[in-house]
Coordinates of C-alpha atoms in Angstrom, one line a residue:
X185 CA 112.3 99.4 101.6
X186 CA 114.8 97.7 98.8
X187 CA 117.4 98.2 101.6
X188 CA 115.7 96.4 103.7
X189 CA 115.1 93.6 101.1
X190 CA 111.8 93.8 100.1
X191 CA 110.8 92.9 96.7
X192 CA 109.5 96.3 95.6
X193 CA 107.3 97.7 92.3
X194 CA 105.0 100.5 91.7
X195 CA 101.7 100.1 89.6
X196 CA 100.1 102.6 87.3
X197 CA 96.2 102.5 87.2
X198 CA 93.4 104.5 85.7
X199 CA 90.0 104.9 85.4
X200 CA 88.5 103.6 82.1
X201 CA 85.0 104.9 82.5
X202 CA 83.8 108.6 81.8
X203 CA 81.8 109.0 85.1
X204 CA 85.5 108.7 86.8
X205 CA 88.1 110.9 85.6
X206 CA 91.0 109.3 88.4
X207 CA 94.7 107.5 87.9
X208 CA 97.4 106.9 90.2
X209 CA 100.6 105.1 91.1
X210 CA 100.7 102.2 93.5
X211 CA 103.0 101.0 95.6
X212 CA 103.8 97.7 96.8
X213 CA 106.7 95.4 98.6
X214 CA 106.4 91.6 99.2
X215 CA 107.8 89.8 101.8
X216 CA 108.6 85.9 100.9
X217 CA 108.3 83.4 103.9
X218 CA 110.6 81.4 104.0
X219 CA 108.6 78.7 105.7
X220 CA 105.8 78.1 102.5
X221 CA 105.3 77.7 99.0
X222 CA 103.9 80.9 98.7
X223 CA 100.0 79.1 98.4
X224 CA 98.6 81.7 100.9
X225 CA 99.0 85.3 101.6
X226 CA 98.4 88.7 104.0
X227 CA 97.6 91.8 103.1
X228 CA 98.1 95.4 104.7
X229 CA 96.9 98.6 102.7
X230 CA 97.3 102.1 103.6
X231 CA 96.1 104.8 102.0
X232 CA 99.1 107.3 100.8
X233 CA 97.5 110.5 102.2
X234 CA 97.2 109.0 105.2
X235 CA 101.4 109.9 106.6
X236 CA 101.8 108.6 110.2
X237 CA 100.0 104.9 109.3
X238 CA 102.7 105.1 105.8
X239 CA 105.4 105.4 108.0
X240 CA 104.4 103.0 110.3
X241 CA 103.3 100.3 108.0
X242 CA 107.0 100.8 106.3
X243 CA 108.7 100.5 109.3
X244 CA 107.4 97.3 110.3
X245 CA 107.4 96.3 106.8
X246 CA 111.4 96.5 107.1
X247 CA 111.1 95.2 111.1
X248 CA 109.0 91.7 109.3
X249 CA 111.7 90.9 107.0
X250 CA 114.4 90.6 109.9
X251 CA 111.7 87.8 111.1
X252 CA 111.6 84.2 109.8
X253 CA 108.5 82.6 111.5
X254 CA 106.3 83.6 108.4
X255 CA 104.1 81.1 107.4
X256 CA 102.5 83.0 104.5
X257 CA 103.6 85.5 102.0
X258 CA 103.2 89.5 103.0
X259 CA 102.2 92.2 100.9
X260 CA 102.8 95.8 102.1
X261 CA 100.0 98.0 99.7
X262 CA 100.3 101.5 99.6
X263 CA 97.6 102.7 98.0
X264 CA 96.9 106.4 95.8
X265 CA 93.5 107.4 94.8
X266 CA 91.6 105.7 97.9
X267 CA 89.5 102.8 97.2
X268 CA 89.4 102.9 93.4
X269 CA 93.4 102.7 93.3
X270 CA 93.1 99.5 96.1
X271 CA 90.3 97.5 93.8
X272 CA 92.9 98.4 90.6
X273 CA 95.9 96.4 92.5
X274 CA 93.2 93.7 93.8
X275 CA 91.7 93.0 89.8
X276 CA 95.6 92.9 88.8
X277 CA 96.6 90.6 91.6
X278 CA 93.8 88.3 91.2
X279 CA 94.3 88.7 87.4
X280 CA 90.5 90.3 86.5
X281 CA 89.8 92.0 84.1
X282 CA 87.8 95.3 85.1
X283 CA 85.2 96.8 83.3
X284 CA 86.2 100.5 84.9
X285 CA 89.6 100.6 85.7
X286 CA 92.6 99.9 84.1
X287 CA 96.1 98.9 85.5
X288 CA 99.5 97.6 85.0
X289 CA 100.0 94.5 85.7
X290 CA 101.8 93.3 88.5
X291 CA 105.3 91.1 88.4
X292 CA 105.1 89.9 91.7
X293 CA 102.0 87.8 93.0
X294 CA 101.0 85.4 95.7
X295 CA 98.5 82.9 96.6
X296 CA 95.4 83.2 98.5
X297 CA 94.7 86.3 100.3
X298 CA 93.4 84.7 103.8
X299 CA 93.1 88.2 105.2
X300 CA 93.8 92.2 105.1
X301 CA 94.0 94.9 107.1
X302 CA 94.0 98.9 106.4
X303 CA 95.6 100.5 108.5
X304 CA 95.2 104.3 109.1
X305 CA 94.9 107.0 111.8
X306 CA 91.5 108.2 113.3
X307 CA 91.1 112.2 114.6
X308 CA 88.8 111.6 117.1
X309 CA 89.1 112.9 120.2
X310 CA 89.8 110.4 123.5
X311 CA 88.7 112.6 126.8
X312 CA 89.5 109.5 128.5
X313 CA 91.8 107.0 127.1
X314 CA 93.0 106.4 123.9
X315 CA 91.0 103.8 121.6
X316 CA 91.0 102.3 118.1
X317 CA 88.4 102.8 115.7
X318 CA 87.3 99.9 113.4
X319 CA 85.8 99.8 109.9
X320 CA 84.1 96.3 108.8
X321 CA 81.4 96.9 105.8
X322 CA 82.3 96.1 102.5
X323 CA 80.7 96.7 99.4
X324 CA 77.1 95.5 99.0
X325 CA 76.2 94.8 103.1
X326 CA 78.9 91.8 103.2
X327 CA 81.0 91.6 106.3
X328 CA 84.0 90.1 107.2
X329 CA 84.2 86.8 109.4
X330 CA 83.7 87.5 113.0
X331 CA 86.2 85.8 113.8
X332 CA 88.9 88.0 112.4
X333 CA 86.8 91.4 114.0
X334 CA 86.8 89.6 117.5
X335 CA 90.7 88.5 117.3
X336 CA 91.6 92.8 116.6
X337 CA 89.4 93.6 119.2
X338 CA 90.7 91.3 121.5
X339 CA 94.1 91.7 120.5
X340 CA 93.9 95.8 121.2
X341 CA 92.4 95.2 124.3
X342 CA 94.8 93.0 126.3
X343 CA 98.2 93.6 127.5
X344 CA 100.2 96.7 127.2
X345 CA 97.8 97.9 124.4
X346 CA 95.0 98.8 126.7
X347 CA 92.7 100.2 123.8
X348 CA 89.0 100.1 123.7
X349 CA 87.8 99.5 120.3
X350 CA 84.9 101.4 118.6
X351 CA 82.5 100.6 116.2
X352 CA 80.8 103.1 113.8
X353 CA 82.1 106.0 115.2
X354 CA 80.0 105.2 118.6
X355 CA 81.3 106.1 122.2
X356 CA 79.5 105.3 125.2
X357 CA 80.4 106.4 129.1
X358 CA 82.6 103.2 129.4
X359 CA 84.6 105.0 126.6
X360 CA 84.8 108.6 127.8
X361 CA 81.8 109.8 125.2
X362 CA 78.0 110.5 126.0
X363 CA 76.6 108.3 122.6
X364 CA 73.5 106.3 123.4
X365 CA 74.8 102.3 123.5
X366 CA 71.7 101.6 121.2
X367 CA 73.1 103.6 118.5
X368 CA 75.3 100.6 117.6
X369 CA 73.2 98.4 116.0
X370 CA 71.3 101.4 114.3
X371 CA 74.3 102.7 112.7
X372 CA 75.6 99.0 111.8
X373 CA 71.8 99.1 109.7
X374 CA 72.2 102.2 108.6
X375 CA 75.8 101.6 107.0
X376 CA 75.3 98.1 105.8
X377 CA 72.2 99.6 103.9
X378 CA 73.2 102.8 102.5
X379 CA 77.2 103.3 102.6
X380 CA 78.5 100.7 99.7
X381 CA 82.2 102.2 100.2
X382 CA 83.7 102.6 103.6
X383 CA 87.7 102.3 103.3
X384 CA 90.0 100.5 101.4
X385 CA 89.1 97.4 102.8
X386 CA 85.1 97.6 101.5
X387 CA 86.6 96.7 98.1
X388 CA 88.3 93.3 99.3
X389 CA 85.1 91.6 99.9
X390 CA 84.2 91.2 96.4
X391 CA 87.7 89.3 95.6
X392 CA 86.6 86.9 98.8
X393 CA 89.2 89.1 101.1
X394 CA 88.5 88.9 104.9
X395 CA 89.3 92.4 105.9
X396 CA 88.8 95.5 108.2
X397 CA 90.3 99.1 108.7
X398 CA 92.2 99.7 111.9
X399 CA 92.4 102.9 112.9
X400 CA 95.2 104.2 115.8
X401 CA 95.1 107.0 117.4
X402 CA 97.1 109.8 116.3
X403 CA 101.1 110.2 117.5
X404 CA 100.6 113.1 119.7
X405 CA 97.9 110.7 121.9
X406 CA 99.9 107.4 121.3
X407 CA 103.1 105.9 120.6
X408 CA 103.7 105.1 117.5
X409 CA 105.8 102.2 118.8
X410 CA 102.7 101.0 120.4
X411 CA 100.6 101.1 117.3
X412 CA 103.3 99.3 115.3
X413 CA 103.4 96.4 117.7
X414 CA 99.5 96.2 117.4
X415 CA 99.9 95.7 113.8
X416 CA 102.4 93.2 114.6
X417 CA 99.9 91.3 117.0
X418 CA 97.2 91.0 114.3
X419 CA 99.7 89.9 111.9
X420 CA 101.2 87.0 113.8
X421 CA 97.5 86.5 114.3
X422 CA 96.7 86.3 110.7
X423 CA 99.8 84.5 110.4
X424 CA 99.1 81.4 113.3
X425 CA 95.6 81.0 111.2
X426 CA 95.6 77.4 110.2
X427 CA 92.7 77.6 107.5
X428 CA 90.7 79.9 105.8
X429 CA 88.1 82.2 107.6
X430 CA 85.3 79.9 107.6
X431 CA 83.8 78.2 111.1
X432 CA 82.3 81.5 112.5
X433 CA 79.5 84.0 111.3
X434 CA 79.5 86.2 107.7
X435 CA 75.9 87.5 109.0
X436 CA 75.4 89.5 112.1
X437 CA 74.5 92.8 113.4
X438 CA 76.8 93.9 115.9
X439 CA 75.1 95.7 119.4
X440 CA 78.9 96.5 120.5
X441 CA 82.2 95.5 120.2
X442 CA 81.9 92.9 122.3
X443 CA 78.3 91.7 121.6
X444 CA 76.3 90.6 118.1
X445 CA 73.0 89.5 116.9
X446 CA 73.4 86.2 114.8
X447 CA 71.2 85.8 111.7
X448 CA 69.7 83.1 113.6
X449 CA 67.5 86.1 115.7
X450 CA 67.3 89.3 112.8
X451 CA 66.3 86.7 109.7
X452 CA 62.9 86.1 111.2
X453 CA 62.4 89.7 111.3
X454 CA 62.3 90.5 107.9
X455 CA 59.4 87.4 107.3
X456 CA 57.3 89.3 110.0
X457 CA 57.6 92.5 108.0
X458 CA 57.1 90.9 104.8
X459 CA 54.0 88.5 105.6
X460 CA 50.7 91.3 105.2
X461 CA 51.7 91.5 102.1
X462 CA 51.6 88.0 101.4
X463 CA 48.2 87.7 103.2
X464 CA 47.3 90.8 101.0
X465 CA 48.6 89.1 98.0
X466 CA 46.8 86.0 98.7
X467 CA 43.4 87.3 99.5
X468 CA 43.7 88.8 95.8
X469 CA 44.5 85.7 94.7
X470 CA 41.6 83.8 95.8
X471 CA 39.2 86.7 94.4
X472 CA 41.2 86.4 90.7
X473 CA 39.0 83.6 88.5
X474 CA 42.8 83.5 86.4
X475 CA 45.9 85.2 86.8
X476 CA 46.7 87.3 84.3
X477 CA 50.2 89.5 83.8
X478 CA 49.5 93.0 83.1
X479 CA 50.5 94.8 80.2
X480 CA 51.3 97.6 82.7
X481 CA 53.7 95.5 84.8
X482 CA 55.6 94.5 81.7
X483 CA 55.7 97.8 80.8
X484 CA 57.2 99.9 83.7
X485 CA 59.9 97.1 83.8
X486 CA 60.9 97.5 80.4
X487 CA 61.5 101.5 80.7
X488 CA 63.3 100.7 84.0
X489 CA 65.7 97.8 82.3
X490 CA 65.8 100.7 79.2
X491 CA 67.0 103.2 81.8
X492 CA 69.5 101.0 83.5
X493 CA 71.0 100.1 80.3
X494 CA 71.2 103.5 78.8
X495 CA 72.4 104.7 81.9
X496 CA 75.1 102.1 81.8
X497 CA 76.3 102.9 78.5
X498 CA 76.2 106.8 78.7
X499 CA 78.0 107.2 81.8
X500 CA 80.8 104.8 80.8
X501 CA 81.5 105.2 77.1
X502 CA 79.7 108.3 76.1
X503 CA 79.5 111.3 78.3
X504 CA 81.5 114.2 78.3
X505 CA 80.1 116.4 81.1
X506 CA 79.0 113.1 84.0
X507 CA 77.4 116.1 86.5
X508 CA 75.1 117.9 83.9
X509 CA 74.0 115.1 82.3
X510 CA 73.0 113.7 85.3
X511 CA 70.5 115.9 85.5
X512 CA 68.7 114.2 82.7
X513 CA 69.0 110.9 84.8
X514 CA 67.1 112.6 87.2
X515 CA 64.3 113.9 85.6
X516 CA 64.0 110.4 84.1
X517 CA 63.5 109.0 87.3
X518 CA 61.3 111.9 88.4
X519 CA 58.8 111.1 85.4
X520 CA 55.2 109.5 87.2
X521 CA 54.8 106.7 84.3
X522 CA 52.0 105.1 86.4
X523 CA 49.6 107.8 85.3
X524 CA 50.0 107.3 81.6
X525 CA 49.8 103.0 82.2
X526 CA 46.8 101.8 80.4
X527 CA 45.4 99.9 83.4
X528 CA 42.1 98.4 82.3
X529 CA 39.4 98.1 85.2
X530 CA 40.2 94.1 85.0
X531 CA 43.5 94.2 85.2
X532 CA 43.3 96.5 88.9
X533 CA 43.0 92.8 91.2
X534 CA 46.0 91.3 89.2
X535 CA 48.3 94.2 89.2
X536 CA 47.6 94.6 92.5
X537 CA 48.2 90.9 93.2
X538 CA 51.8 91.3 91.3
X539 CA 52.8 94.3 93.1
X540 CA 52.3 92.4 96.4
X541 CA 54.4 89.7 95.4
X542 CA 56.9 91.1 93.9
X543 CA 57.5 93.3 96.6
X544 CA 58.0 90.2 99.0
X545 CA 60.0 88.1 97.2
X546 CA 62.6 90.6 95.9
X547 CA 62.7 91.7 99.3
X548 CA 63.4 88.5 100.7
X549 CA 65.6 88.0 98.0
X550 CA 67.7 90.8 98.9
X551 CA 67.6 89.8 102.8
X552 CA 69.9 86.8 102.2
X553 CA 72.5 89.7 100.8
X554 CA 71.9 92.8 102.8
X555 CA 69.5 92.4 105.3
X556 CA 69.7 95.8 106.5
X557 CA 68.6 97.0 103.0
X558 CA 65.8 94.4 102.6
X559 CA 65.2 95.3 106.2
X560 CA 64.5 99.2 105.4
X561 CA 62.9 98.6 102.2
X562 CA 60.3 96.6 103.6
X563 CA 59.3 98.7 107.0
X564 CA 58.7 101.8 104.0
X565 CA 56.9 99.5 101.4
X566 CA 54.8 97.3 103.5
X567 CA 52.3 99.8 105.4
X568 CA 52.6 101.9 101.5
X569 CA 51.6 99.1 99.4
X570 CA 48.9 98.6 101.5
X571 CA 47.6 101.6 102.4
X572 CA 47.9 102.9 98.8
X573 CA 46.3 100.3 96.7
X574 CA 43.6 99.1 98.9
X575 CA 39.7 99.4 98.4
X576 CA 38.5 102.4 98.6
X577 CA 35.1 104.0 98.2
X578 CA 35.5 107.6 99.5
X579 CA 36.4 110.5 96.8
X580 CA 38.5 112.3 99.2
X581 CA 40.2 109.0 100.6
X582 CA 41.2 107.8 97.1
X583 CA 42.5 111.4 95.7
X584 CA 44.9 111.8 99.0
X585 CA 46.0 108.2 98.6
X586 CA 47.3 109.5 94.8
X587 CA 48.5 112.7 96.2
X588 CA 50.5 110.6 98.8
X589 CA 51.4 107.9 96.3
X590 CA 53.1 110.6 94.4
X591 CA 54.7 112.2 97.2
X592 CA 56.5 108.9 98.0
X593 CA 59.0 108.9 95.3
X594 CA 62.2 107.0 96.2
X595 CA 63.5 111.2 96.0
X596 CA 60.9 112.1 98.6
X597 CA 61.7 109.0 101.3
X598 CA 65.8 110.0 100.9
X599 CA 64.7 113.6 101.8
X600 CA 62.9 113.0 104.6
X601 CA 65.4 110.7 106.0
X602 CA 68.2 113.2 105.8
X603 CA 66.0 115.6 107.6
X604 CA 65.2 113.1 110.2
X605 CA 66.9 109.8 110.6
X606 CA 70.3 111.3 109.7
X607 CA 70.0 113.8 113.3
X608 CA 68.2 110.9 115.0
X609 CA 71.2 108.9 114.2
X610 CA 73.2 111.7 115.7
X611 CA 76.3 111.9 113.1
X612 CA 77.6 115.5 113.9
X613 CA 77.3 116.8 110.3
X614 CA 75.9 119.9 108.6
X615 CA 72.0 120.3 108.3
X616 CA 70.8 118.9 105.2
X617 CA 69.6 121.6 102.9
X618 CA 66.7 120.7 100.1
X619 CA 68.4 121.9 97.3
X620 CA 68.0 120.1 93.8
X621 CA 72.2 119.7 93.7
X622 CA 71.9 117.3 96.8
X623 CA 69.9 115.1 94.9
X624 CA 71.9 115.3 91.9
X625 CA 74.9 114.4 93.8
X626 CA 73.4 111.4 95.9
X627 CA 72.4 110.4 92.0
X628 CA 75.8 109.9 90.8
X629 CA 77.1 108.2 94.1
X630 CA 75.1 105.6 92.9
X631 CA 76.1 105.9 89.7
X632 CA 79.5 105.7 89.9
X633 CA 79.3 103.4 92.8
X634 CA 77.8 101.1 90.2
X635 CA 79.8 101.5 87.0
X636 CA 82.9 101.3 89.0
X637 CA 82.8 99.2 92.1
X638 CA 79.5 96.8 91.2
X639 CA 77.4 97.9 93.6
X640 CA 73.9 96.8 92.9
X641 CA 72.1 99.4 94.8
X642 CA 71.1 101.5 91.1
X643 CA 69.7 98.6 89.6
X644 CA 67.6 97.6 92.3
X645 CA 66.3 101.3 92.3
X646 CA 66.0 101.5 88.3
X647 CA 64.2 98.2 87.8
X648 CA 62.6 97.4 91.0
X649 CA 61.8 100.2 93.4
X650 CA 61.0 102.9 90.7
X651 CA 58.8 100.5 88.9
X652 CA 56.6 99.6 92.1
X653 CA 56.2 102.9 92.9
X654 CA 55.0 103.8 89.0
X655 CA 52.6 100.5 89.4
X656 CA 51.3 102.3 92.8
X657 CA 50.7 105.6 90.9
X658 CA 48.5 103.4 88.3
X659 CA 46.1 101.7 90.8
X660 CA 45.7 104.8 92.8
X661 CA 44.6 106.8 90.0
X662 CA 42.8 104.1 88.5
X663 CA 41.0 103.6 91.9
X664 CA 40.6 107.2 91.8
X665 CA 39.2 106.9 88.9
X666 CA 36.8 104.5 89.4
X667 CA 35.2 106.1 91.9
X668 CA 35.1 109.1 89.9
X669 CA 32.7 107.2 87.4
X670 CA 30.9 105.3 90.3
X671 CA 29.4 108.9 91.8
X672 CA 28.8 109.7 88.3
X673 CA 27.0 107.0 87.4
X674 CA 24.9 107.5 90.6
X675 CA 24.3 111.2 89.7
X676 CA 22.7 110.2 86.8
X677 CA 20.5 107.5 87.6
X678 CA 18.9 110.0 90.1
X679 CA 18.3 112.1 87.8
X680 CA 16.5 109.8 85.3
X681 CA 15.0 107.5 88.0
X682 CA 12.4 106.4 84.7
X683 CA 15.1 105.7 82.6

């Protein structure tokens, strides 16, 4: 690519964190344009393992420099060690200093990155007609401007490209498959929830990077000629932009490739969900003669803020052996706190009051982030808060309400739904087997998801969601227990009717 007269360098990175043991070299060439000051700036990333989309992003890399209608500056990324290597160059390029990675620094830099695209090659088989798979999450449900999804997905779908475009994997009869159309939106939720790391691109949205993965068909299905000029489409495209992604929608659920739901129509949803458990929370109030905050409430936040933190610190400065000490982790988050709270009689209205609360606002915190999460969350916690800690005056009601309470450890919900929503959801995988390792493994996704790309989906679990559930466990055994000494009580009255 020197030959071609690229300005070319290689980066060294590595991971600084002991829950990631990963390093790799970097690759990257820069294309000046001659038209600009260099202010602004496109990127394309490929991931090295991936062969035919290298070759064909350094082909047109040398085919761009022959050109001299740039407007903005190109960098060609080729990326080694998947998404950790792409967030290394990103931290370096935008000069950050990362808490897990460590890198080179970089002698060649740009302006503002206005867009990116990952390009790569998908092994999906086309009975039909060839078609081009796009990836669009990024890290912690944000999404890239609509704008730049419709603009590849128009651009692959005119002209001599003739491509559908597919979303999430999902293929219809217009495409050739037999996928139900619904499962589109369903995915979109399920992905925007649950999966903080897609591609290379998922990365870029934390840096303020409009991007999406591209994904061709493979060479023996279609010209690699024809892929190359679809990358050079998009770029003129990102090139012809005249400002920043801005005008059109950063919140949507897409139905297809051609269709979304704006936030204007899902937003409302998650108030629906959400408002029992305000008019739970505010017929507690009204029976409160003063609000009081539990000594319980404090409590189980504490140990979940002390578990976060010491789970921070382990897994990035102190462990030796990330998998067995994970199990640890587990057992910490395993541990049914709510039945050791002291939860006095008068405190069972105001704790109740809290959880309520709490519960809807951080969900509805949450929504204006990730709605899908917020979304989930709150169809699983609404009918459970309710059900679980309500009034109660039958023995065997109130001891299956505490069986159940217990049952519905954050553990037991991600079972179930990998027994059931996963099939229903129809990704051809293997069977999920119960087996203590799988949760041990979904464990340090999170972990290392959090350590080393920010997610936030381990705090929310560590200081919110395992606390509410301990704070259920509390009032139903309290209620429980309550009744317990209410029969009791009764007992003994009938025997001593005099007394």
């Amino acid at each position: 690519m020197r030959q071609a007269g690229l300005l070319c360098h290689t980066q060294r990175w590595w991971s600084t964190t002991r829950i990631m043991n990963q390093s790799g070299s970097n690759a990257y060439a820069v294309l000046r344009a001659a038209r600009a000051t260099g202010v602004e700036a496109i990127l394309f990333a490929v991931d090295l393992s991936q062969r035919e989309s290298t070759a064909m992003v350094m082909a047109y890399a040398a085919f761009a420099r022959q050109q001299i209608y740039w407007a903005r500056d190109l960098f060609f990324v080729f990326v080694d060690g998947g998404a950790a290597g792409m967030d290394a160059w990103l931290s370096q390029y935008h000069l950050v200093q990362h808490t897990a990675l460590g890198a080179h620094s970089l002698p060649e830099l740009g302006g503002v990155i206005i867009g990116g695209i990952v390009m790569k090659t998908h092994k999906m088989k086309a009975s039909r007609e060839p078609f081009v798979l796009l990836e669009l999450n990024h890290l912690n449900g944000q999404l890239p401007n609509l704008d730049l999804f419709n603009s590849v997905v128009r651009i692959a779908g005119k002209g001599s490209f003739g491509l559908h475009s597919v979303v999430y994997g999902v293929r219809d009869e217009e495409m050739g498959g037999k996928d139900w159309h619904f499962l589109v939106p369903l995915r979109a939720i399920h992905t925007q929830a649950f999966v903080a790391i897609e591609g290379l691109h998922s990365v870029m949205g934390k840096y303020g990077i409009q991007a999406l993965t591209v994904a061709t068909p493979l060479l023996t299905s279609y010209p690699l000629q024809q892929s190359t000029r679809l990358l050079e489409a998009i770029a003129r495209s990102l090139n012809n932009v005249l400002e920043r992604f801005h005008q059109s929608y950063f919140l949507y659920i897409l139905a297809s490739p051609d269709n979304f739901v704006s936030i204007a129509y899902f937003m409302p949803i998650i108030g629906g969900v959400l408002l029992p458990l305000l008019f739970f929370a505010y017929r507690d109030w009204s029976y409160l003669s003063s609000v009081t905050v539990p000594r319980s409430l404090l409590l189980v936040h504490s140990i979940g803020i002390f578990t976060w933190w010491l789970c921070h610190r382990h897994f990035s400065t102190v462990t030796t052996n990330p998998h067995g000490d994970m199990v640890y982790l587990a057992v910490i988050t395993l541990i049914p706190w709510g039945f050791a709270l002291p939860v006095s009689v008068t405190e069972i209205r105001s704790l109740r009051f809290m959880l309520l609360l709490e519960c809807a606002l951080m969900s509805a915190a949450v929504a204006l982030l990730n709605f899908s999460l917020a979304l989930v969350f709150a169809l699983v916690a609404t009918p459970l808060l309710i059900k679980l800690t309500d009034d109660s005056g039958d023995r065997s009601r109130a001891l299956l309400r505490s069986a159940l309470a217990l049952a519905c450890h954050p553990f037991g919900l991600y079972a179930l739904f990998m027994v059931y929503g996963r099939p229903f959801l129809e990704y051809h995988e293997k069977p999920f087997v119960m087996e203590p390792h799988a949760f041990i493994n979904a464990l340090f996704r999170l972990v290392e998801e959090h350590l080393v790309y920010n997610s936030y989906v381990l705090p929310l679990l560590l200081v919110v969601v395992l606390p509410m559930w301990n704070m259920v466990l509390a009032l139903a055994l309290m209620r429980t227990k309550t009744i317990l000494q209410n029969e009791t009580r009764v007992v003994q009255d009938s025997e001593h009717p005099g007394d």
